């Protein structure tokens, strides 16, 4: 799948990084500070995304807050 996985500035510093699941859904997004926080994507801090069976983004988890979203099937 053609997905953006890393944004690197002209100075060589990673400005953002992205991790996807097997189906292509974004499951983790990291900014520059998150990327520098550890050596592997699994250990790095960032924003995590969870989806329902229809692909709706249900939960965004960051280190200091948690956002849940609800979708109605019929409007």
GROMACS .gro file of N, CA and C in nm:
model
  225
    1UNK      N    1   0.084  -0.118   0.000
    1UNK     CA    2   0.000   0.000   0.000
    1UNK      C    3   0.088   0.124   0.000
    2UNK      N    4   0.052   0.219  -0.076
    2UNK     CA    5   0.125   0.344  -0.081
    2UNK      C    6   0.075   0.437   0.028
    3UNK      N    7   0.143   0.437   0.140
    3UNK     CA    8   0.106   0.520   0.255
    3UNK      C    9   0.227   0.604   0.297
    4UNK      N   10   0.199   0.724   0.341
    4UNK     CA   11   0.304   0.810   0.394
    4UNK      C   12   0.348   0.753   0.529
    5UNK      N   13   0.476   0.724   0.544
    5UNK     CA   14   0.525   0.667   0.670
    5UNK      C   15   0.616   0.761   0.747
    6UNK      N   16   0.675   0.860   0.678
    6UNK     CA   17   0.766   0.950   0.747
    6UNK      C   18   0.779   1.081   0.671
    7UNK      N   19   0.786   1.192   0.746
    7UNK     CA   20   0.812   1.324   0.688
    7UNK      C   21   0.944   1.372   0.748
    8UNK      N   22   1.041   1.396   0.662
    8UNK     CA   23   1.174   1.437   0.708
    8UNK      C   24   1.204   1.576   0.653
    9UNK      N   25   1.250   1.665   0.741
    9UNK     CA   26   1.285   1.800   0.700
    9UNK      C   27   1.416   1.802   0.623
   10UNK      N   28   1.448   1.915   0.564
   10UNK     CA   29   1.572   1.928   0.486
   10UNK      C   30   1.696   1.911   0.573
   11UNK      N   31   1.679   1.930   0.705
   11UNK     CA   32   1.790   1.912   0.798
   11UNK      C   33   1.808   1.766   0.840
   12UNK      N   34   1.724   1.676   0.787
   12UNK     CA   35   1.733   1.535   0.818
   12UNK      C   36   1.656   1.491   0.941
   13UNK      N   37   1.591   1.586   1.009
   13UNK     CA   38   1.514   1.554   1.129
   13UNK      C   39   1.375   1.504   1.089
   14UNK      N   40   1.333   1.394   1.150
   14UNK     CA   41   1.200   1.340   1.124
   14UNK      C   42   1.098   1.432   1.191
   15UNK      N   43   1.007   1.488   1.112
   15UNK     CA   44   0.905   1.580   1.163
   15UNK      C   45   0.777   1.508   1.200
   16UNK      N   46   0.749   1.396   1.134
   16UNK     CA   47   0.628   1.318   1.162
   16UNK      C   48   0.650   1.176   1.111
   17UNK      N   49   0.583   1.081   1.177
   17UNK     CA   50   0.590   0.941   1.133
   17UNK      C   51   0.454   0.878   1.155
   18UNK      N   52   0.422   0.777   1.074
   18UNK     CA   53   0.289   0.716   1.076
   18UNK      C   54   0.302   0.564   1.069
   19UNK      N   55   0.215   0.494   1.144
   19UNK     CA   56   0.213   0.347   1.145
   19UNK      C   57   0.073   0.304   1.106
   20UNK      N   58   0.064   0.203   1.019
   20UNK     CA   59  -0.065   0.154   0.968
   20UNK      C   60  -0.082   0.007   1.001
   21UNK      N   61  -0.208  -0.037   1.007
   21UNK     CA   62  -0.233  -0.180   1.024
   21UNK      C   63  -0.233  -0.248   0.887
   22UNK      N   64  -0.259  -0.379   0.885
   22UNK     CA   65  -0.254  -0.455   0.759
   22UNK      C   66  -0.357  -0.410   0.657
   23UNK      N   67  -0.467  -0.351   0.704
   23UNK     CA   68  -0.572  -0.307   0.612
   23UNK      C   69  -0.550  -0.165   0.562
   24UNK      N   70  -0.446  -0.098   0.612
   24UNK     CA   71  -0.415   0.036   0.566
   24UNK      C   72  -0.466   0.148   0.654
   25UNK      N   73  -0.529   0.114   0.767
   25UNK     CA   74  -0.577   0.217   0.859
   25UNK      C   75  -0.461   0.272   0.942
   26UNK      N   76  -0.461   0.404   0.961
   26UNK     CA   77  -0.362   0.468   1.046
   26UNK      C   78  -0.387   0.426   1.190
   27UNK      N   79  -0.287   0.369   1.257
   27UNK     CA   80  -0.304   0.327   1.396
   27UNK      C   81  -0.218   0.407   1.493
   28UNK      N   82  -0.116   0.478   1.440
   28UNK     CA   83  -0.033   0.560   1.527
   28UNK      C   84   0.027   0.675   1.446
   29UNK      N   85   0.025   0.792   1.506
   29UNK     CA   86   0.083   0.912   1.445
   29UNK      C   87   0.180   0.973   1.546
   30UNK      N   88   0.299   1.008   1.499
   30UNK     CA   89   0.402   1.063   1.588
   30UNK      C   90   0.455   1.194   1.533
   31UNK      N   91   0.474   1.291   1.622
   31UNK     CA   92   0.540   1.415   1.582
   31UNK      C   93   0.690   1.400   1.608
   32UNK      N   94   0.765   1.507   1.588
   32UNK     CA   95   0.911   1.499   1.601
   32UNK      C   96   0.953   1.457   1.742
   33UNK      N   97   0.890   1.513   1.844
   33UNK     CA   98   0.924   1.478   1.982
   33UNK      C   99   0.891   1.332   2.012
   34UNK      N  100   0.774   1.285   1.964
   34UNK     CA  101   0.737   1.145   1.982
   34UNK      C  102   0.840   1.054   1.916
   35UNK      N  103   0.882   1.090   1.795
   35UNK     CA  104   0.976   1.007   1.720
   35UNK      C  105   1.109   0.993   1.794
   36UNK      N  106   1.150   1.100   1.859
   36UNK     CA  107   1.278   1.098   1.932
   36UNK      C  108   1.268   1.032   2.068
   37UNK      N  109   1.147   0.999   2.113
   37UNK     CA  110   1.128   0.948   2.249
   37UNK      C  111   1.178   0.804   2.269
   38UNK      N  112   1.201   0.729   2.162
   38UNK     CA  113   1.248   0.590   2.174
   38UNK      C  114   1.310   0.545   2.041
   39UNK      N  115   1.359   0.422   2.040
   39UNK     CA  116   1.427   0.369   1.922
   39UNK      C  117   1.336   0.298   1.823
   40UNK      N  118   1.220   0.249   1.868
   40UNK     CA  119   1.129   0.177   1.778
   40UNK      C  120   0.990   0.238   1.784
   41UNK      N  121   0.912   0.217   1.678
   41UNK     CA  122   0.776   0.271   1.674
   41UNK      C  123   0.691   0.218   1.788
   42UNK      N  124   0.712   0.092   1.827
   42UNK     CA  125   0.634   0.033   1.935
   42UNK      C  126   0.659   0.103   2.068
   43UNK      N  127   0.780   0.152   2.090
   43UNK     CA  128   0.817   0.217   2.216
   43UNK      C  129   0.789   0.367   2.215
   44UNK      N  130   0.776   0.427   2.099
   44UNK     CA  131   0.759   0.572   2.089
   44UNK      C  132   0.621   0.616   2.134
   45UNK      N  133   0.615   0.738   2.190
   45UNK     CA  134   0.486   0.797   2.224
   45UNK      C  135   0.420   0.847   2.097
   46UNK      N  136   0.293   0.883   2.106
   46UNK     CA  137   0.222   0.934   1.989
   46UNK      C  138   0.072   0.928   2.009
   47UNK      N  139  -0.001   0.949   1.902
   47UNK     CA  140  -0.146   0.939   1.903
   47UNK      C  141  -0.185   0.806   1.842
   48UNK      N  142  -0.268   0.730   1.914
   48UNK     CA  143  -0.314   0.598   1.868
   48UNK      C  144  -0.458   0.610   1.821
   49UNK      N  145  -0.492   0.538   1.716
   49UNK     CA  146  -0.627   0.540   1.660
   49UNK      C  147  -0.687   0.401   1.663
   50UNK      N  148  -0.816   0.393   1.696
   50UNK     CA  149  -0.891   0.268   1.698
   50UNK      C  150  -1.014   0.286   1.611
   51UNK      N  151  -1.052   0.182   1.537
   51UNK     CA  152  -1.162   0.190   1.441
   51UNK      C  153  -1.267   0.084   1.469
   52UNK      N  154  -1.391   0.112   1.426
   52UNK     CA  155  -1.495   0.009   1.433
   52UNK      C  156  -1.492  -0.074   1.305
   53UNK      N  157  -1.583  -0.170   1.294
   53UNK     CA  158  -1.583  -0.261   1.178
   53UNK      C  159  -1.613  -0.192   1.046
   54UNK      N  160  -1.670  -0.070   1.051
   54UNK     CA  161  -1.698   0.006   0.928
   54UNK      C  162  -1.585   0.103   0.893
   55UNK      N  163  -1.483   0.106   0.974
   55UNK     CA  164  -1.370   0.194   0.947
   55UNK      C  165  -1.382   0.332   1.009
   56UNK      N  166  -1.482   0.354   1.095
   56UNK     CA  167  -1.496   0.483   1.163
   56UNK      C  168  -1.391   0.494   1.273
   57UNK      N  169  -1.325   0.608   1.281
   57UNK     CA  170  -1.225   0.634   1.384
   57UNK      C  171  -1.299   0.655   1.517
   58UNK      N  172  -1.283   0.563   1.611
   58UNK     CA  173  -1.357   0.568   1.736
   58UNK      C  174  -1.282   0.635   1.850
   59UNK      N  175  -1.156   0.607   1.864
   59UNK     CA  176  -1.081   0.654   1.980
   59UNK      C  177  -0.946   0.708   1.936
   60UNK      N  178  -0.914   0.827   1.985
   60UNK     CA  179  -0.781   0.884   1.968
   60UNK      C  180  -0.720   0.891   2.107
   61UNK      N  181  -0.605   0.831   2.127
   61UNK     CA  182  -0.540   0.832   2.258
   61UNK      C  183  -0.405   0.901   2.247
   62UNK      N  184  -0.389   1.006   2.325
   62UNK     CA  185  -0.258   1.069   2.337
   62UNK      C  186  -0.214   1.054   2.481
   63UNK      N  187  -0.093   1.091   2.507
   63UNK     CA  188  -0.037   1.068   2.639
   63UNK      C  189  -0.118   1.136   2.750
   64UNK      N  190  -0.174   1.254   2.725
   64UNK     CA  191  -0.241   1.327   2.832
   64UNK      C  192  -0.392   1.341   2.814
   65UNK      N  193  -0.448   1.286   2.707
   65UNK     CA  194  -0.593   1.289   2.693
   65UNK      C  195  -0.644   1.177   2.606
   66UNK      N  196  -0.775   1.155   2.615
   66UNK     CA  197  -0.841   1.042   2.549
   66UNK      C  198  -0.971   1.095   2.488
   67UNK      N  199  -0.991   1.078   2.359
   67UNK     CA  200  -1.111   1.126   2.291
   67UNK      C  201  -1.185   1.007   2.233
   68UNK      N  202  -1.314   0.994   2.266
   68UNK     CA  203  -1.396   0.888   2.207
   68UNK      C  204  -1.499   0.951   2.115
   69UNK      N  205  -1.526   0.884   2.004
   69UNK     CA  206  -1.622   0.933   1.905
   69UNK      C  207  -1.732   0.830   1.889
   70UNK      N  208  -1.852   0.878   1.860
   70UNK     CA  209  -1.965   0.788   1.840
   70UNK      C  210  -2.028   0.818   1.705
   71UNK      N  211  -2.062   0.713   1.632
   71UNK     CA  212  -2.124   0.727   1.501
   71UNK      C  213  -2.260   0.660   1.503
   72UNK      N  214  -2.359   0.725   1.443
   72UNK     CA  215  -2.492   0.667   1.431
   72UNK      C  216  -2.504   0.602   1.294
   73UNK      N  217  -2.559   0.482   1.290
   73UNK     CA  218  -2.569   0.407   1.165
   73UNK      C  219  -2.667   0.472   1.068
   74UNK      N  220  -2.782   0.516   1.116
   74UNK     CA  221  -2.886   0.572   1.029
   74UNK      C  222  -2.907   0.720   1.055
   75UNK      N  223  -2.802   0.799   1.051
   75UNK     CA  224  -2.816   0.943   1.063
   75UNK      C  225  -2.814   0.987   1.200
   0.00000   0.00000   0.00000
